[in-house]
């Protein structure tokens, strides 16, 4: 999967596609692809994180993320390129899928 | 376990005790009990988080935390009391234990 930094047009398209998959909420912040997932409780939130962790490890591409009870905030970027790449889009797609969308 | 907010003296003692358990690193920041745990990689970091998650859920006391690759930053407080209580100290102790200290 390409680790080339996406240009503005490609990123705009990818963001629209991602937000069309589920309930939206993806945005760009500080050069990273961000979303806050909200679950009913900690068990559901951490269950989601555990599923994502397995996928992230298998992709060798890991999120920056934080969790408070039922909320999981993710911020994706590709450190080597200093920007957002197709690998981030793919990880975001997987997160949508695992959260019940996509 | 008491959910009474610890006073300054009790907190100072608890912090010293915690830092004596392992490699230190606990501090107070923004009224929360904080530490950054550092692991060699994501698998080790997320493994630690998973162990803590099970304990936290059984205590019904959950951390605010973030993870970037091998780093896990935790910030503990007791929302109901707007401060740090014995429950936070106990969760911190468990984290030390699970990270190989204490």
PDB file of C-alpha atoms in Angstrom:
ATOM      1  CA  UNK A   1       0.000   0.000   0.000  1.00  0.00           C
ATOM      2  CA  UNK A   2       1.316   3.396  -0.978  1.00  0.00           C
ATOM      3  CA  UNK A   3       3.026   5.478   1.686  1.00  0.00           C
ATOM      4  CA  UNK A   4       3.052   8.494  -0.615  1.00  0.00           C
ATOM      5  CA  UNK A   5       1.593  11.568   0.991  1.00  0.00           C
ATOM      6  CA  UNK A   6      -1.840  12.304  -0.474  1.00  0.00           C
ATOM      7  CA  UNK A   7      -2.265  15.658  -2.174  1.00  0.00           C
ATOM      8  CA  UNK A   8      -5.153  17.977  -1.311  1.00  0.00           C
ATOM      9  CA  UNK A   9      -7.476  16.670  -4.026  1.00  0.00           C
ATOM     10  CA  UNK A  10      -6.879  13.029  -3.151  1.00  0.00           C
ATOM     11  CA  UNK A  11      -7.344  13.792   0.529  1.00  0.00           C
ATOM     12  CA  UNK A  12     -10.618  15.651  -0.047  1.00  0.00           C
ATOM     13  CA  UNK A  13     -11.976  12.711  -2.017  1.00  0.00           C
ATOM     14  CA  UNK A  14     -10.784  10.150   0.535  1.00  0.00           C
ATOM     15  CA  UNK A  15     -12.324  12.134   3.398  1.00  0.00           C
ATOM     16  CA  UNK A  16     -15.686  12.361   1.616  1.00  0.00           C
ATOM     17  CA  UNK A  17     -15.579   8.619   0.895  1.00  0.00           C
ATOM     18  CA  UNK A  18     -14.796   7.830   4.533  1.00  0.00           C
ATOM     19  CA  UNK A  19     -17.586  10.030   5.815  1.00  0.00           C
ATOM     20  CA  UNK A  20     -19.994   8.360   3.392  1.00  0.00           C
ATOM     21  CA  UNK A  21     -19.219   4.925   4.878  1.00  0.00           C
ATOM     22  CA  UNK A  22     -20.835   5.426   8.233  1.00  0.00           C
ATOM     23  CA  UNK A  23     -21.952   8.234  10.453  1.00  0.00           C
ATOM     24  CA  UNK A  24     -19.233  10.626   9.367  1.00  0.00           C
ATOM     25  CA  UNK A  25     -17.106  12.505  11.866  1.00  0.00           C
ATOM     26  CA  UNK A  26     -13.755  12.277  10.088  1.00  0.00           C
ATOM     27  CA  UNK A  27     -11.903  15.555   9.794  1.00  0.00           C
ATOM     28  CA  UNK A  28      -8.411  16.906   9.299  1.00  0.00           C
ATOM     29  CA  UNK A  29      -6.712  18.443  12.313  1.00  0.00           C
ATOM     30  CA  UNK A  30      -3.045  19.354  12.602  1.00  0.00           C
ATOM     31  CA  UNK A  31      -2.243  17.409   9.437  1.00  0.00           C
ATOM     32  CA  UNK A  32      -3.836  14.253  10.830  1.00  0.00           C
ATOM     33  CA  UNK A  33      -6.978  12.334  10.002  1.00  0.00           C
ATOM     34  CA  UNK A  34      -9.143  12.437  13.132  1.00  0.00           C
ATOM     35  CA  UNK A  35     -12.370  11.062  14.505  1.00  0.00           C
ATOM     36  CA  UNK A  36     -13.946  10.569  17.917  1.00  0.00           C
ATOM     37  CA  UNK A  37     -15.844   7.285  18.124  1.00  0.00           C
ATOM     38  CA  UNK A  38     -18.482   7.144  20.851  1.00  0.00           C
ATOM     39  CA  UNK A  39     -19.611   3.888  22.467  1.00  0.00           C
ATOM     40  CA  UNK A  40     -22.095   3.256  25.278  1.00  0.00           C
ATOM     41  CA  UNK A  41     -19.443   2.244  27.795  1.00  0.00           C
ATOM     42  CA  UNK A  42     -15.818   1.309  28.429  1.00  0.00           C
ATOM     43  CA  UNK A  43     -16.241  -2.358  27.540  1.00  0.00           C
ATOM     44  CA  UNK A  44     -17.528  -1.468  24.091  1.00  0.00           C
ATOM     45  CA  UNK A  45     -14.902   1.251  23.581  1.00  0.00           C
ATOM     46  CA  UNK A  46     -12.001  -0.952  24.630  1.00  0.00           C
ATOM     47  CA  UNK A  47     -13.399  -3.866  22.630  1.00  0.00           C
ATOM     48  CA  UNK A  48     -13.227  -1.653  19.548  1.00  0.00           C
ATOM     49  CA  UNK A  49      -9.673  -0.626  20.408  1.00  0.00           C
ATOM     50  CA  UNK A  50      -8.644  -4.260  20.796  1.00  0.00           C
ATOM     51  CA  UNK A  51      -9.999  -5.144  17.371  1.00  0.00           C
ATOM     52  CA  UNK A  52      -8.282  -2.139  15.816  1.00  0.00           C
ATOM     53  CA  UNK A  53      -5.030  -2.989  17.633  1.00  0.00           C
ATOM     54  CA  UNK A  54      -4.870  -6.411  15.958  1.00  0.00           C
ATOM     55  CA  UNK A  55      -5.446  -4.908  12.524  1.00  0.00           C
ATOM     56  CA  UNK A  56      -3.023  -2.039  13.151  1.00  0.00           C
ATOM     57  CA  UNK A  57      -0.288  -4.439  14.231  1.00  0.00           C
ATOM     58  CA  UNK A  58      -0.841  -6.621  11.159  1.00  0.00           C
ATOM     59  CA  UNK A  59      -0.611  -3.499   8.966  1.00  0.00           C
ATOM     60  CA  UNK A  60       2.436  -2.343  10.956  1.00  0.00           C
ATOM     61  CA  UNK A  61       0.668   1.004  11.035  1.00  0.00           C
ATOM     62  CA  UNK A  62      -0.440   2.271  14.427  1.00  0.00           C
ATOM     63  CA  UNK A  63      -2.851   4.984  15.474  1.00  0.00           C
ATOM     64  CA  UNK A  64      -2.277   7.798  17.899  1.00  0.00           C
ATOM     65  CA  UNK A  65      -5.322   7.465  20.079  1.00  0.00           C
ATOM     66  CA  UNK A  66      -6.851   8.280  23.423  1.00  0.00           C
ATOM     67  CA  UNK A  67      -9.709   6.840  25.403  1.00  0.00           C
ATOM     68  CA  UNK A  68     -11.950   8.185  28.124  1.00  0.00           C
ATOM     69  CA  UNK A  69     -14.656   5.729  29.196  1.00  0.00           C
ATOM     70  CA  UNK A  70     -16.825   5.250  26.073  1.00  0.00           C
ATOM     71  CA  UNK A  71     -14.953   7.659  23.814  1.00  0.00           C
ATOM     72  CA  UNK A  72     -12.059   6.785  21.529  1.00  0.00           C
ATOM     73  CA  UNK A  73     -10.324   9.660  19.765  1.00  0.00           C
ATOM     74  CA  UNK A  74      -8.025   8.635  16.896  1.00  0.00           C
ATOM     75  CA  UNK A  75      -5.499  10.700  14.963  1.00  0.00           C
ATOM     76  CA  UNK A  76      -3.898   9.062  11.953  1.00  0.00           C
ATOM     77  CA  UNK A  77      -0.836  10.082  10.004  1.00  0.00           C
ATOM     78  CA  UNK A  78       2.198   8.425   8.482  1.00  0.00           C
ATOM     79  CA  UNK A  79       5.257   9.573  10.411  1.00  0.00           C
ATOM     80  CA  UNK A  80       7.753   8.681   7.680  1.00  0.00           C
ATOM     81  CA  UNK A  81       6.095  11.030   5.181  1.00  0.00           C
ATOM     82  CA  UNK A  82       4.953  13.718   7.629  1.00  0.00           C
ATOM     83  CA  UNK A  83       1.442  13.544   6.217  1.00  0.00           C
ATOM     84  CA  UNK A  84      -1.586  11.405   5.462  1.00  0.00           C
ATOM     85  CA  UNK A  85      -1.166   8.464   3.112  1.00  0.00           C
ATOM     86  CA  UNK A  86      -3.281   5.643   1.703  1.00  0.00           C
ATOM     87  CA  UNK A  87      -2.231   3.585   4.748  1.00  0.00           C
ATOM     88  CA  UNK A  88      -4.062   6.020   7.019  1.00  0.00           C
ATOM     89  CA  UNK A  89      -7.140   5.897   4.820  1.00  0.00           C
ATOM     90  CA  UNK A  90      -7.070   2.113   4.926  1.00  0.00           C
ATOM     91  CA  UNK A  91      -6.735   2.067   8.735  1.00  0.00           C
ATOM     92  CA  UNK A  92      -9.613   4.561   8.976  1.00  0.00           C
ATOM     93  CA  UNK A  93     -11.744   2.301   6.725  1.00  0.00           C
ATOM     94  CA  UNK A  94     -10.970  -0.657   8.978  1.00  0.00           C
ATOM     95  CA  UNK A  95     -12.009   1.383  12.014  1.00  0.00           C
ATOM     96  CA  UNK A  96     -15.323   2.216  10.354  1.00  0.00           C
ATOM     97  CA  UNK A  97     -15.836  -1.445   9.548  1.00  0.00           C
ATOM     98  CA  UNK A  98     -15.036  -2.544  13.107  1.00  0.00           C
ATOM     99  CA  UNK A  99     -17.269   0.118  14.619  1.00  0.00           C
ATOM    100  CA  UNK A 100     -20.144  -1.324  12.612  1.00  0.00           C
ATOM    101  CA  UNK A 101     -19.949   0.798   9.457  1.00  0.00           C
ATOM    102  CA  UNK A 102     -18.315   0.429   6.088  1.00  0.00           C
TER     103      UNK A 102
ATOM    104  CA  UNK B   1     -12.532   1.789  48.693  1.00  0.00           C
ATOM    105  CA  UNK B   2     -12.813   5.415  49.681  1.00  0.00           C
ATOM    106  CA  UNK B   3     -13.840   7.914  47.025  1.00  0.00           C
ATOM    107  CA  UNK B   4     -12.989  10.804  49.343  1.00  0.00           C
ATOM    108  CA  UNK B   5     -10.691  13.323  47.753  1.00  0.00           C
ATOM    109  CA  UNK B   6      -7.185  13.010  49.211  1.00  0.00           C
ATOM    110  CA  UNK B   7      -5.798  16.086  50.929  1.00  0.00           C
ATOM    111  CA  UNK B   8      -2.365  17.482  50.072  1.00  0.00           C
ATOM    112  CA  UNK B   9      -0.519  15.534  52.756  1.00  0.00           C
ATOM    113  CA  UNK B  10      -2.154  12.229  51.886  1.00  0.00           C
ATOM    114  CA  UNK B  11      -1.480  12.836  48.205  1.00  0.00           C
ATOM    115  CA  UNK B  12       2.188  13.667  48.795  1.00  0.00           C
ATOM    116  CA  UNK B  13       2.633  10.447  50.747  1.00  0.00           C
ATOM    117  CA  UNK B  14       0.749   8.360  48.185  1.00  0.00           C
ATOM    118  CA  UNK B  15       2.798   9.823  45.336  1.00  0.00           C
ATOM    119  CA  UNK B  16       6.075   9.058  47.118  1.00  0.00           C
ATOM    120  CA  UNK B  17       4.887   5.496  47.829  1.00  0.00           C
ATOM    121  CA  UNK B  18       3.913   4.980  44.188  1.00  0.00           C
ATOM    122  CA  UNK B  19       7.226   6.290  42.929  1.00  0.00           C
ATOM    123  CA  UNK B  20       9.048   3.978  45.332  1.00  0.00           C
ATOM    124  CA  UNK B  21       7.294   0.921  43.826  1.00  0.00           C
ATOM    125  CA  UNK B  22       8.991   0.953  40.462  1.00  0.00           C
ATOM    126  CA  UNK B  23      10.887   3.334  38.265  1.00  0.00           C
ATOM    127  CA  UNK B  24       8.973   6.410  39.360  1.00  0.00           C
ATOM    128  CA  UNK B  25       7.483   8.812  36.859  1.00  0.00           C
ATOM    129  CA  UNK B  26       4.211   9.563  38.657  1.00  0.00           C
ATOM    130  CA  UNK B  27       3.383  13.238  38.957  1.00  0.00           C
ATOM    131  CA  UNK B  28       0.446  15.556  39.453  1.00  0.00           C
ATOM    132  CA  UNK B  29      -0.728  17.517  36.451  1.00  0.00           C
ATOM    133  CA  UNK B  30      -3.969  19.452  36.155  1.00  0.00           C
ATOM    134  CA  UNK B  31      -5.299  17.824  39.310  1.00  0.00           C
ATOM    135  CA  UNK B  32      -4.707  14.342  37.912  1.00  0.00           C
ATOM    136  CA  UNK B  33      -2.257  11.578  38.755  1.00  0.00           C
ATOM    137  CA  UNK B  34      -0.156  11.058  35.612  1.00  0.00           C
ATOM    138  CA  UNK B  35       2.529   8.815  34.228  1.00  0.00           C
ATOM    139  CA  UNK B  36       3.902   7.893  30.818  1.00  0.00           C
ATOM    140  CA  UNK B  37       4.762   4.199  30.591  1.00  0.00           C
ATOM    141  CA  UNK B  38       7.249   3.309  27.867  1.00  0.00           C
ATOM    142  CA  UNK B  39       7.385  -0.120  26.231  1.00  0.00           C
ATOM    143  CA  UNK B  40       9.598  -1.440  23.424  1.00  0.00           C
ATOM    144  CA  UNK B  41       6.761  -1.639  20.903  1.00  0.00           C
ATOM    145  CA  UNK B  42       3.019  -1.461  20.266  1.00  0.00           C
ATOM    146  CA  UNK B  43       2.357  -5.108  21.150  1.00  0.00           C
ATOM    147  CA  UNK B  44       3.854  -4.640  24.598  1.00  0.00           C
ATOM    148  CA  UNK B  45       2.119  -1.264  25.122  1.00  0.00           C
ATOM    149  CA  UNK B  46      -1.287  -2.527  24.060  1.00  0.00           C
ATOM    150  CA  UNK B  47      -0.802  -5.736  26.048  1.00  0.00           C
ATOM    151  CA  UNK B  48      -0.321  -3.583  29.138  1.00  0.00           C
ATOM    152  CA  UNK B  49      -3.434  -1.569  28.278  1.00  0.00           C
ATOM    153  CA  UNK B  50      -5.470  -4.743  27.892  1.00  0.00           C
ATOM    154  CA  UNK B  51      -4.430  -5.998  31.308  1.00  0.00           C
ATOM    155  CA  UNK B  52      -5.203  -2.623  32.875  1.00  0.00           C
ATOM    156  CA  UNK B  53      -8.559  -2.494  31.058  1.00  0.00           C
ATOM    157  CA  UNK B  54      -9.704  -5.722  32.717  1.00  0.00           C
ATOM    158  CA  UNK B  55      -8.724  -4.462  36.170  1.00  0.00           C
ATOM    159  CA  UNK B  56     -10.219  -1.009  35.547  1.00  0.00           C
ATOM    160  CA  UNK B  57     -13.523  -2.510  34.460  1.00  0.00           C
ATOM    161  CA  UNK B  58     -13.637  -4.779  37.513  1.00  0.00           C
ATOM    162  CA  UNK B  59     -12.957  -1.715  39.712  1.00  0.00           C
ATOM    163  CA  UNK B  60     -15.513   0.284  37.742  1.00  0.00           C
ATOM    164  CA  UNK B  61     -12.854   2.974  37.676  1.00  0.00           C
ATOM    165  CA  UNK B  62     -11.425   3.860  34.289  1.00  0.00           C
ATOM    166  CA  UNK B  63      -8.342   5.765  33.253  1.00  0.00           C
ATOM    167  CA  UNK B  64      -8.078   8.631  30.821  1.00  0.00           C
ATOM    168  CA  UNK B  65      -5.241   7.435  28.644  1.00  0.00           C
ATOM    169  CA  UNK B  66      -3.543   7.780  25.313  1.00  0.00           C
ATOM    170  CA  UNK B  67      -1.217   5.582  23.317  1.00  0.00           C
ATOM    171  CA  UNK B  68       1.310   6.227  20.601  1.00  0.00           C
ATOM    172  CA  UNK B  69       3.181   3.102  19.522  1.00  0.00           C
ATOM    173  CA  UNK B  70       5.132   1.993  22.636  1.00  0.00           C
ATOM    174  CA  UNK B  71       4.027   4.834  24.895  1.00  0.00           C
ATOM    175  CA  UNK B  72       1.009   4.829  27.190  1.00  0.00           C
ATOM    176  CA  UNK B  73       0.169   8.076  28.961  1.00  0.00           C
ATOM    177  CA  UNK B  74      -2.314   7.766  31.826  1.00  0.00           C
ATOM    178  CA  UNK B  75      -4.139  10.468  33.768  1.00  0.00           C
ATOM    179  CA  UNK B  76      -6.150   9.353  36.781  1.00  0.00           C
ATOM    180  CA  UNK B  77      -8.783  11.204  38.744  1.00  0.00           C
ATOM    181  CA  UNK B  78     -12.182  10.507  40.243  1.00  0.00           C
ATOM    182  CA  UNK B  79     -14.773  12.489  38.317  1.00  0.00           C
ATOM    183  CA  UNK B  80     -17.416  12.358  41.049  1.00  0.00           C
ATOM    184  CA  UNK B  81     -15.162  14.109  43.534  1.00  0.00           C
ATOM    185  CA  UNK B  82     -13.278  16.365  41.122  1.00  0.00           C
ATOM    186  CA  UNK B  83      -9.984  15.168  42.543  1.00  0.00           C
ATOM    187  CA  UNK B  84      -7.694  12.238  43.274  1.00  0.00           C
ATOM    188  CA  UNK B  85      -8.942   9.532  45.625  1.00  0.00           C
ATOM    189  CA  UNK B  86      -7.744   6.209  47.002  1.00  0.00           C
ATOM    190  CA  UNK B  87      -9.343   4.569  43.969  1.00  0.00           C
ATOM    191  CA  UNK B  88      -6.879   6.377  41.699  1.00  0.00           C
ATOM    192  CA  UNK B  89      -3.974   5.367  43.898  1.00  0.00           C
ATOM    193  CA  UNK B  90      -5.131   1.744  43.776  1.00  0.00           C
ATOM    194  CA  UNK B  91      -5.471   1.819  39.971  1.00  0.00           C
ATOM    195  CA  UNK B  92      -1.997   3.371  39.748  1.00  0.00           C
ATOM    196  CA  UNK B  93      -0.615   0.585  41.973  1.00  0.00           C
ATOM    197  CA  UNK B  94      -2.208  -2.011  39.714  1.00  0.00           C
ATOM    198  CA  UNK B  95      -0.620  -0.343  36.685  1.00  0.00           C
ATOM    199  CA  UNK B  96       2.793  -0.529  38.356  1.00  0.00           C
ATOM    200  CA  UNK B  97       2.226  -4.179  39.137  1.00  0.00           C
ATOM    201  CA  UNK B  98       1.142  -4.975  35.575  1.00  0.00           C
ATOM    202  CA  UNK B  99       4.044  -3.069  34.078  1.00  0.00           C
ATOM    203  CA  UNK B 100       6.378  -5.291  36.082  1.00  0.00           C
ATOM    204  CA  UNK B 101       6.795  -3.214  39.231  1.00  0.00           C
ATOM    205  CA  UNK B 102       5.118  -3.128  42.612  1.00  0.00           C
TER     206      UNK B 102
END
